XYZ file of C-alpha atoms in Angstrom:
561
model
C -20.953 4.212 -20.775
C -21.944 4.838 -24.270
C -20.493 2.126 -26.857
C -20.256 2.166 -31.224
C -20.255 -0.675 -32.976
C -19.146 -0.848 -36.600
C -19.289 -3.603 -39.238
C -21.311 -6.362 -39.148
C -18.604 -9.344 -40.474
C -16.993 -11.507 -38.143
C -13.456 -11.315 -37.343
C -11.014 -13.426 -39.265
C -7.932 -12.628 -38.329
C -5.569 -14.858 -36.292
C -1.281 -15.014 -35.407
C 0.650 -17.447 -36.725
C 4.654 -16.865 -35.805
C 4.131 -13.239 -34.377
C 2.172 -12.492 -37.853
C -1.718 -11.293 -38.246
C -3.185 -12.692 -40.843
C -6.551 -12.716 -42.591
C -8.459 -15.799 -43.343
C -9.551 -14.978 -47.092
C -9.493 -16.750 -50.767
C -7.465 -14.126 -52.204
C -3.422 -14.185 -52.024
C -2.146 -11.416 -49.363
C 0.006 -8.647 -51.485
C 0.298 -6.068 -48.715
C 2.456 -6.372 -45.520
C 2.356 -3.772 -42.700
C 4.750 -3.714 -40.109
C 4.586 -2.405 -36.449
C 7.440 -3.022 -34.566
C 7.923 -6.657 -33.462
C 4.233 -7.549 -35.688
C 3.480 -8.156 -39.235
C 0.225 -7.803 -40.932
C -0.466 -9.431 -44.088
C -3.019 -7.882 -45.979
C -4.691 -6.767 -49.315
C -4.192 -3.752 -50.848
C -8.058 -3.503 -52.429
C -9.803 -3.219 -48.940
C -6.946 -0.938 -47.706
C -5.279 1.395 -50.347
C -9.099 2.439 -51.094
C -9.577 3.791 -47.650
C -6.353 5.298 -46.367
C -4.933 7.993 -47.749
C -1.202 7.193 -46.089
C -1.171 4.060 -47.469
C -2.191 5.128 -51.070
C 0.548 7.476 -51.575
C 2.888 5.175 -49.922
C 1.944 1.849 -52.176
C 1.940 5.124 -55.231
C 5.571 5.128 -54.502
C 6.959 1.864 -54.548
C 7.705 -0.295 -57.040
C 5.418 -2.246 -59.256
C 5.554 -5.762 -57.770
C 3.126 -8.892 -56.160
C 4.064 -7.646 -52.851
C 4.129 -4.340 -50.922
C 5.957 -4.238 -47.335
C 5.577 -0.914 -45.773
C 6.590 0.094 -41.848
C 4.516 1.933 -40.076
C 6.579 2.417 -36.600
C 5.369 5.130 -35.479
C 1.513 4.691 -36.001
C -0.290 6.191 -32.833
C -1.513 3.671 -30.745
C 0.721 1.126 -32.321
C -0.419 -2.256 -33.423
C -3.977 -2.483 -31.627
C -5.244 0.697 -33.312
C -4.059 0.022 -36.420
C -5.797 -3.238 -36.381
C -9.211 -1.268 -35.197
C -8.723 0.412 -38.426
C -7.524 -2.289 -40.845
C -10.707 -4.338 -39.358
C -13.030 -1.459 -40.562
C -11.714 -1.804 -43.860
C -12.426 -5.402 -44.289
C -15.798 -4.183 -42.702
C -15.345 -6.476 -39.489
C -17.229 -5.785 -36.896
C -15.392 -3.475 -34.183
C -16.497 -1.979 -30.573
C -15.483 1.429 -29.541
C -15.971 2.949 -25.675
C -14.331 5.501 -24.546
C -11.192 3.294 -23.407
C -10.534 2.992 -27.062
C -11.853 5.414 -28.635
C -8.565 7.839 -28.262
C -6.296 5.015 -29.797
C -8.858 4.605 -32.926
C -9.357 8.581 -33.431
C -5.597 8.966 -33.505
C -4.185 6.103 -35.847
C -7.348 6.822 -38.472
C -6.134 10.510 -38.354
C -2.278 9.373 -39.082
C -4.127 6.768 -42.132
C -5.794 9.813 -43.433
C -9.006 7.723 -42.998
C -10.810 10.990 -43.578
C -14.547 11.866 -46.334
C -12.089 13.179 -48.822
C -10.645 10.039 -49.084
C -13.647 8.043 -49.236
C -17.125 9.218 -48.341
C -17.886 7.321 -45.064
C -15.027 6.616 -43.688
C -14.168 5.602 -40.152
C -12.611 9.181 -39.170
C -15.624 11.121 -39.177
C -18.007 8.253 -37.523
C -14.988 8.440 -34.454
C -15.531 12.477 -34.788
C -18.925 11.983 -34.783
C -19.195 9.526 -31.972
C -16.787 11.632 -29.926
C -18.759 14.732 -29.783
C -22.396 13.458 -29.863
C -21.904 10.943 -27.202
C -18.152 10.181 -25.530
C -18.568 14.287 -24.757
C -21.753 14.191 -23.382
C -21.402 11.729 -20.921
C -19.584 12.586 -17.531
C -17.774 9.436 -17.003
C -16.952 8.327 -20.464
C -15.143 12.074 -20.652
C -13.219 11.299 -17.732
C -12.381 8.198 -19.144
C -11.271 10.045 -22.369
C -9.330 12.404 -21.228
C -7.324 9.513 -19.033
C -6.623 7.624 -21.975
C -4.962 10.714 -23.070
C -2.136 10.016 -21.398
C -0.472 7.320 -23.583
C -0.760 9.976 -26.672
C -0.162 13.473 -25.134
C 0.721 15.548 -28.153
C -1.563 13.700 -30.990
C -4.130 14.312 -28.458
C -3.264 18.144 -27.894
C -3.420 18.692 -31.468
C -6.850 17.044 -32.188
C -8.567 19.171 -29.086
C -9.145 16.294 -27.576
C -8.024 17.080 -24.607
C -9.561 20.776 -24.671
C -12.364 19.156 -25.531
C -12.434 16.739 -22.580
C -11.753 19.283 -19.862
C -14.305 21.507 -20.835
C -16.931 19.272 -20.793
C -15.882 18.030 -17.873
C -15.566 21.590 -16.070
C -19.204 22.571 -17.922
C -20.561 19.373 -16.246
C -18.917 20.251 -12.667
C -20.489 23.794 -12.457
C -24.061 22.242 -13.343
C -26.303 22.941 -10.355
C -26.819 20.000 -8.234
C -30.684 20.143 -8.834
C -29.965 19.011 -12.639
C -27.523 16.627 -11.920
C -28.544 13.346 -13.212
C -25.738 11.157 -14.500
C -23.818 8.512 -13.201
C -21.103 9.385 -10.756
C -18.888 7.999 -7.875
C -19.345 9.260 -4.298
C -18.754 6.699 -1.761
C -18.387 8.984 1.450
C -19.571 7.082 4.817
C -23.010 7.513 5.953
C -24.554 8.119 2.126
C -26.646 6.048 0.300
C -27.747 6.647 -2.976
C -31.257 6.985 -3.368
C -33.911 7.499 -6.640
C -34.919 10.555 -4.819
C -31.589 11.537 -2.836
C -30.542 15.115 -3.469
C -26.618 14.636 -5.238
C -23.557 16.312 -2.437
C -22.133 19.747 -4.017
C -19.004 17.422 -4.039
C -20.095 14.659 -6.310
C -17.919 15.055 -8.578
C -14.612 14.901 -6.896
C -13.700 11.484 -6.812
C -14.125 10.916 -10.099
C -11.573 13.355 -11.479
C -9.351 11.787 -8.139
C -8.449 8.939 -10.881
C -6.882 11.519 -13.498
C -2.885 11.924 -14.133
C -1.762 14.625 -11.782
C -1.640 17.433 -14.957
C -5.040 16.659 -16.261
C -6.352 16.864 -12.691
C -4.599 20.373 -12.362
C -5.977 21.874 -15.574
C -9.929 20.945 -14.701
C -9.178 22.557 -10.750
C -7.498 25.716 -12.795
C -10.172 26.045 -15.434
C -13.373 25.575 -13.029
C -11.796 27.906 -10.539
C -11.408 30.689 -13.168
C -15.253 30.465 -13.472
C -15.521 32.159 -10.260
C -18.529 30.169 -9.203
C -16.853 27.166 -7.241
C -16.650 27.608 -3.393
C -12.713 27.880 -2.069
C -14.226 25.145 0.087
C -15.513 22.614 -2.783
C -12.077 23.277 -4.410
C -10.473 22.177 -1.059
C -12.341 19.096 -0.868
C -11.632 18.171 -4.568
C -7.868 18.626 -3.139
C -7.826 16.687 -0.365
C -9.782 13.686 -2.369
C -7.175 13.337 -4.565
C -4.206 13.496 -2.075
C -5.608 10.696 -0.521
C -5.977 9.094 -3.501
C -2.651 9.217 -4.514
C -0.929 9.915 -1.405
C -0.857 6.111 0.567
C -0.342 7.149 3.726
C -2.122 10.045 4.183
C -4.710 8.799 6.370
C -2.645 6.878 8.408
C -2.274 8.063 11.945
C -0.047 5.506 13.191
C 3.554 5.859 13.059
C 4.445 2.922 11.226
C 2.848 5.356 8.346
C 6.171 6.185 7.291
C 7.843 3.168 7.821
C 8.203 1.922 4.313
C 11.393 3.495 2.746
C 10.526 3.720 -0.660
C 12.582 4.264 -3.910
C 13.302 7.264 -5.913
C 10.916 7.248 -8.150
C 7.849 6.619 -5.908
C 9.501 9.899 -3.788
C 9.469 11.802 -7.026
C 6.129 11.040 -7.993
C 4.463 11.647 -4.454
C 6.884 15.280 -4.203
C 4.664 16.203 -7.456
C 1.954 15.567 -5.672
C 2.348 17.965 -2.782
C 3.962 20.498 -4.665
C 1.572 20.671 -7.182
C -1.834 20.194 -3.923
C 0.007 22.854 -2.017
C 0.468 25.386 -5.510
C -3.644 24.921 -5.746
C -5.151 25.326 -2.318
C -6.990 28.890 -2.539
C -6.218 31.631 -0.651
C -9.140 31.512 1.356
C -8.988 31.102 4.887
C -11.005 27.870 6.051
C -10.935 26.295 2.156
C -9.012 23.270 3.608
C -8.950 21.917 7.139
C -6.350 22.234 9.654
C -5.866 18.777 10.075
C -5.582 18.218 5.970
C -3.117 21.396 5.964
C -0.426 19.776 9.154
C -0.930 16.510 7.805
C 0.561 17.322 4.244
C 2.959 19.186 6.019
C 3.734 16.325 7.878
C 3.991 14.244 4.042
C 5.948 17.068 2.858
C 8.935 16.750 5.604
C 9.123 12.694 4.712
C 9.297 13.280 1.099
C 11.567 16.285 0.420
C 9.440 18.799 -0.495
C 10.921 22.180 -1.776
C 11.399 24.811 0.828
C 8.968 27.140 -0.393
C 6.429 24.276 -0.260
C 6.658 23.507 3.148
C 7.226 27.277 4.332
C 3.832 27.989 2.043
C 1.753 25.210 4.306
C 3.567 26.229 7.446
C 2.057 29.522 7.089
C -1.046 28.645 5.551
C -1.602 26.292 9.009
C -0.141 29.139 11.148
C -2.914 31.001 9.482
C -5.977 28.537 11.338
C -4.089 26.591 14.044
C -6.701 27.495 16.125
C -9.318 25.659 14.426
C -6.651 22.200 14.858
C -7.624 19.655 17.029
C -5.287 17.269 19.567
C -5.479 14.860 17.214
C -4.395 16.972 14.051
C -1.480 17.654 16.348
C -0.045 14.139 17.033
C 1.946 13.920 13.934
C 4.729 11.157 14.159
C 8.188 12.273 14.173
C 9.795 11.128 11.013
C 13.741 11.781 12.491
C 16.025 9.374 12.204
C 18.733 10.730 14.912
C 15.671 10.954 17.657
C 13.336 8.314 18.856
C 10.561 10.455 20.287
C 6.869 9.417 18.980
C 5.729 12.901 17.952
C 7.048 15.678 15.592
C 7.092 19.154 18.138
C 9.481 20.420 15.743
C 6.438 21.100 12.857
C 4.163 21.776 15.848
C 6.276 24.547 17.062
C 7.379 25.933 13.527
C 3.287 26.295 12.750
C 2.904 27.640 16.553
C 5.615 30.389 15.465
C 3.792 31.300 12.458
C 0.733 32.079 14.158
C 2.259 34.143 16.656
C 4.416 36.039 14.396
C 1.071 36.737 12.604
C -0.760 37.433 15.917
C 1.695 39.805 17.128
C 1.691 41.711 13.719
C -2.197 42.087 14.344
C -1.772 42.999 17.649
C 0.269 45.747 17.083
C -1.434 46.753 14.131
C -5.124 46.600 15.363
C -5.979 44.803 12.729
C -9.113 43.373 14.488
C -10.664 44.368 17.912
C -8.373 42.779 20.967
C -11.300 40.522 22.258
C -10.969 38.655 18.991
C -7.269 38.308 19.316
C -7.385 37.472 22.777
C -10.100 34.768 21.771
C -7.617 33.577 19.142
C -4.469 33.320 21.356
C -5.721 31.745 24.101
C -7.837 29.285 22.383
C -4.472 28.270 20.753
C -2.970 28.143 24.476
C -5.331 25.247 25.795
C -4.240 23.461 22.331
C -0.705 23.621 23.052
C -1.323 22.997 26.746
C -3.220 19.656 25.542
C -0.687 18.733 23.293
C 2.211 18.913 26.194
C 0.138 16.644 28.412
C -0.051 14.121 25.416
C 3.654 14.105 24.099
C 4.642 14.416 27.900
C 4.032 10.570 28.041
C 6.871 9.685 25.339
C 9.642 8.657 27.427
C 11.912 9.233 24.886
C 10.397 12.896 24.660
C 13.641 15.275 25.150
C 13.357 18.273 28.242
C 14.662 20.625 25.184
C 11.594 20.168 23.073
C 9.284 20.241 25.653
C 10.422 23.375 27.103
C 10.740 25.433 24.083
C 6.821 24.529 23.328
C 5.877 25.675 26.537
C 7.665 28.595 26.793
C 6.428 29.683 23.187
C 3.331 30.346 24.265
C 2.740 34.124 25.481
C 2.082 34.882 29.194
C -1.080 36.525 28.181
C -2.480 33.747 26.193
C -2.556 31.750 29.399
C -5.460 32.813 32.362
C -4.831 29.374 34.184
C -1.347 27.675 34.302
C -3.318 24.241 35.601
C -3.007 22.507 32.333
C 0.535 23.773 31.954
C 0.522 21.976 35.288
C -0.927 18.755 35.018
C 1.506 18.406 31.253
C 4.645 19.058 33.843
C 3.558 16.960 36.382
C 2.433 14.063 34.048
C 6.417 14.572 32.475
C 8.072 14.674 35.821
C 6.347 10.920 36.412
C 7.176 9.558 32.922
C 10.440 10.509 33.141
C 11.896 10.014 37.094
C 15.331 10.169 35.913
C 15.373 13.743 35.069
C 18.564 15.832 36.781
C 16.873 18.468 38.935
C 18.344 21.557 36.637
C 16.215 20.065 34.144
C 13.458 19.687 36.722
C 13.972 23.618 37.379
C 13.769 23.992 33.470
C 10.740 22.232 32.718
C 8.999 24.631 35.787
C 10.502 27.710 34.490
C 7.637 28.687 32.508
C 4.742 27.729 35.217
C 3.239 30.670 37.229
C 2.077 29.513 41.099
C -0.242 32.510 40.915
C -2.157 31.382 38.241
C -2.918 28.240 39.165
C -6.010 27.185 41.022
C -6.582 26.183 44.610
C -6.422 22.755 44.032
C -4.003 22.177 41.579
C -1.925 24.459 44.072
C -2.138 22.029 46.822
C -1.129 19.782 44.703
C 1.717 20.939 43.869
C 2.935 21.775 47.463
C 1.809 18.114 48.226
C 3.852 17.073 45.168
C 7.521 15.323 45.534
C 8.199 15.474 41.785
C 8.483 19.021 41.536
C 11.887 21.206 42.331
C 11.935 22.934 45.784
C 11.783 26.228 44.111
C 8.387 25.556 42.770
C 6.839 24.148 45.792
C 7.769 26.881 48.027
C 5.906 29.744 45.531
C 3.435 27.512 45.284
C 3.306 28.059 49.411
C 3.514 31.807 48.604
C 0.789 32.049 46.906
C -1.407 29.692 48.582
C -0.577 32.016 51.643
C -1.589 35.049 49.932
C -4.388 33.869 49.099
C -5.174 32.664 52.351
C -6.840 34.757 55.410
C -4.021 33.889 57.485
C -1.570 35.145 56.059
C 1.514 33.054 57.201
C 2.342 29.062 56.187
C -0.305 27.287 58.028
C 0.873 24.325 60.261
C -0.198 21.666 57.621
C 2.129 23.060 54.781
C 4.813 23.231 57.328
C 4.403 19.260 58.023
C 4.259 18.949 54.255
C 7.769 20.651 54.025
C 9.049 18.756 56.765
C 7.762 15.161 55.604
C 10.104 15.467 52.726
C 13.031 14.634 54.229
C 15.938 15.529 53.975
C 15.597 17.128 50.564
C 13.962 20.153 52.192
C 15.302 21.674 55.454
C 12.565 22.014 58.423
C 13.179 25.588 59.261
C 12.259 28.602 57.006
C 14.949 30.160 57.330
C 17.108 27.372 55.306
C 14.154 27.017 52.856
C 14.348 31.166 52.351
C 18.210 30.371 51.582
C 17.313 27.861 49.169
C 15.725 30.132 47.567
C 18.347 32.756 47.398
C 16.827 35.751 49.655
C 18.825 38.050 51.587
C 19.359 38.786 55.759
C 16.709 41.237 55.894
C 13.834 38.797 54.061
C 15.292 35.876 56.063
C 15.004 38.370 59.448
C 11.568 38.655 58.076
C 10.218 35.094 58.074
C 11.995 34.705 61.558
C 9.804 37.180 62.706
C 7.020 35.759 60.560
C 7.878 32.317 63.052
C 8.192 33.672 66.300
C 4.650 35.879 65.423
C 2.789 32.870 64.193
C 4.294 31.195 67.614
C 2.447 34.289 69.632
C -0.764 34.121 67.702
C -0.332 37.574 67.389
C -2.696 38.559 64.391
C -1.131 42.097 63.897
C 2.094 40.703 63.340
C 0.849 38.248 60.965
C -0.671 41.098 58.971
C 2.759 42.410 58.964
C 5.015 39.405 57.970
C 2.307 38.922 55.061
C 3.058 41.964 53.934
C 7.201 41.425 54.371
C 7.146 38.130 52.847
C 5.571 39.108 49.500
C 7.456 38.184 46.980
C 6.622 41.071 44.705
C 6.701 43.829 47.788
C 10.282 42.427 48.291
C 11.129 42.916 44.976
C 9.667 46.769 45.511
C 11.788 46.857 48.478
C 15.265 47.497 46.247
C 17.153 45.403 48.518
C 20.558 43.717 47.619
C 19.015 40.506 47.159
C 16.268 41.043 44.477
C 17.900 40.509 41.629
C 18.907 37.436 43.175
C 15.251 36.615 44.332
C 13.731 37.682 40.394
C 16.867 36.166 38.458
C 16.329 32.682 40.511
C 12.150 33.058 39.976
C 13.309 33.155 35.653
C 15.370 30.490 35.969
């Protein structure tokens, strides 16, 4: 950091009863007040130097002593005693932390050449450009310092000035890079000979007021030159800066009720983050996207805000991990761990988008197909991990995993294994809601061993168990229920009848399909492989449904259920 030192007499000045006063021979006839402190001073070092304080003195009254206010100096008392020092020529050190303060009140004093050739206004001017703006991190500093003088600042181009420097300095190749910067990512160490990241520069400008940090993103993305992705970064640096809990994962993350103000502040934040993220597809993870929707949610974000990121995360869900997923639910009313209510709002964006490209051809099906069911294992995942909340409610579970389109699934075993894995977390479930946690899961699509599983498998409803036999038989050579599956039916008791002819009832068939598996027993009995074929063939379930008899509605409305 560059530095300016003026004057080469020491510094006199002490307080006696909330006054500043200078140790000299001469009487004090000038006193300058700021607020709640009074300097006493000398007209002949002062007048001389500052044009203000010449015309004011011009004005008043002939006397020994001259009192003037000066209330509203910028910077207030500290940078009008920068200045007052120079003009005792007492030696004073300016940086860019003060440097602002200094410019400011000497431009309110009229401390300018015309007033007196070598003045303190132009060395500031002079220091500003040649070295404050040259530097990277005294212009960061600068421009922060800003802050406390907005509109004096404004006017002077200071902050123009500041910013474009700072943008000029961000689009410099990395090859010429060779000042001083931050970057304290994991894994890198600085070396004489290390090549500098594309994204040094993003944690520096992390430390600027929210505004000043949105004018260098705007102004270096209108170059054009920037990737969408080193934008995203520069993003996502500064809403973890600024943003507490953003990278917490744990759900005490949210715990902390904070006040008003602290709300306010972070709502800024994300509305102002979520406003710059480019267009691009890919410019900002998944994980940053669901997360800040997550942020958004607990800190009342507007409703365009948190529709924007819900469809800029529909947009690349499948690129989310499980562990972008596992968001913690922020409700007060529930107690479940995880929030399936953003989950399934960014599921429904990318299917309403998928759909529209489906029907549209946007792309060639393979791709889609890619997309969708890539998505499917996802959401699949995510129901076996949420499935082991036992305060997880049937309702959210279901609608999840009913979301999901029959074509995006080839294999129904994770689907499956998240049921299952519910069922045992939660024994206390009624059996309708047993029947409408299985509604969505397809026997037919499930593997050979997860489908002996399931007929092994006391958790699940009746109904599932016996398609699950179904299947298993039509996919077997023998075509009826083999004789262990029968002692698996058996060996549950009395919550499944013995005979088939009570389990067809169960499952709402009519006389002439429960005529059929009696003849399906009494075949099997005679070892009569003929008859077998036959009974395979009657006990279909999709041939009975061909069949038109009175009891397929029955048979297909109790299948949806």
């Amino acid at each position: 950091m560059k530095f300016m030192k003026i004057g080469t007499k020491p510094d006199t000045f002490y307080t006696q009863d909330g006054s500043r006063i200078l140790i000299t021979d001469s009487p004090n006839d000038l006193v300058i007040r700021i607020n709640n402190t009074s300097y006493h001073l000398h007209r002949s070092s002062l007048v001389p130097k500052c044009g203000l304080l010449r015309r004011l003195c011009t004005d008043s009254e002939e006397s020994d002593s001259v009192t003037i206010e000066l209330n509203d100096i910028p910077g207030g008392a500290d940078a009008f005693e920068l200045c007052a020092k120079f003009c005792y020529g007492i030696t004073i050190n300016l940086s860019a932390h003060n440097l602002v303060d200094a410019l400011c009140a000497s431009k309110f004093l009229r401390m300018s050449d015309s007033v007196e050739k070598g003045n303190l206004l132009p060395k500031l001017e002079s220091f500003f450009h040649s070295c404050v703006l040259q530097g990277w991190k005294d212009s960061i500093v600068t421009l922060q310092s800003t802050a406390k003088l907005p509109e004096w600042c404004e006017n002077l181009g200071i902050i123009r000035k500041c910013i474009d420097s700072i943008v000029e300095k961000i689009l410099t190749p990395t090859a010429q890079v060779s000042w001083s910067h931050t970057y304290t990512r994991p894994g890198y160490q600085k070396r004489k000979h290390h090549s500098v990241p594309r994204d040094w520069w993003t944690e520096d400008i992390s430390d600027l007021d929210l505004d000043l940090f949105r004018c260098i993103i705007t102004a270096a993305r209108s170059s054009f030159t920037l990737p969408p992705q080193l934008i995203g970064e520069a993003l996502h640096v500064y809403t973890c800066r600024w943003l507490p809990y953003f990278k917490s994962k744990s759900h005490s993350g949210f715990s902390v009720k904070e006040n008003e103000a602290a709300l306010e502040r972070h709502r800024r934040v994300v509305n102002t983050v979520v406003n710059m993220i480019p267009a691009d597809k890919g410019s900002v993870s998944e994980g940053f996207l669901l997360r800040l929707v997550s942020i958004a949610n607990y800190v009342g974000a507007s409703l365009t805000t948190k529709t924007e990121l819900i469809r800029k995360a529909g947009l690349q869900l499948e690129e989310a991990t499980l562990a972008d997923l596992l968001l913690p639910s922020q409700s007060s009313s529930h107690h479940h761990r995880y929030d399936t209510d953003l989950v399934a709002a960014v599921l429904d964006s990318f299917l309403m988008l998928w759909r529209r490209q489906t029907s549209a051809h946007v792309s060639s099906n393979s791709q889609l197909l890619h997309s969708i069911r890539k998505v499917a294992k996802l959401i699949d995942s995510y129901l076996q991990a949420v499935s082991q909340d036992v305060h997880m409610p049937v309702p959210n579970f279901v609608s999840l995993a009913e979301a999901v389109p029959d074509i995006a699934r080839e294999s129904h075993d994770r689907l499956y294994k998240a049921i299952n894995m519910y069922l045992k977390v939660h024994p206390e479930i009624s059996k309708e809601e047993k029947k409408r946690l299985c509604r969505s899961l397809d026997c037919q699509k499930l593997s050979a061993e997860v489908r002996a599983h399931a007929v092994k498998n006391e958790r699940m409803p009746l109904r599932t168990v016996v398609q699950a036999l179904f299947f298993d038989q039509e996919s077997s050579s023998k075509g009826v229920l083999s004789q262990a599956a029968s002692q698996v039916l058996a060996s549950r008791g009395k919550e499944v009848p013995t005979d088939e002819t009570s389990m067809m009832h169960k499952l709402h068939l009519g006389p002439s399909e429960t005529a059929s598996i009696g003849k399906a027993k009494s075949m099997r009995e005679g070892g009569s492989q003929r008859g077998e074929d036959k009974i395979r063939s009657s006990t279909d379930p999709r041939k009975l449904v061909r069949q038109g008899t009175g009891s397929e509605r029955k048979y297909h409305a109790s299948r949806d259920r």
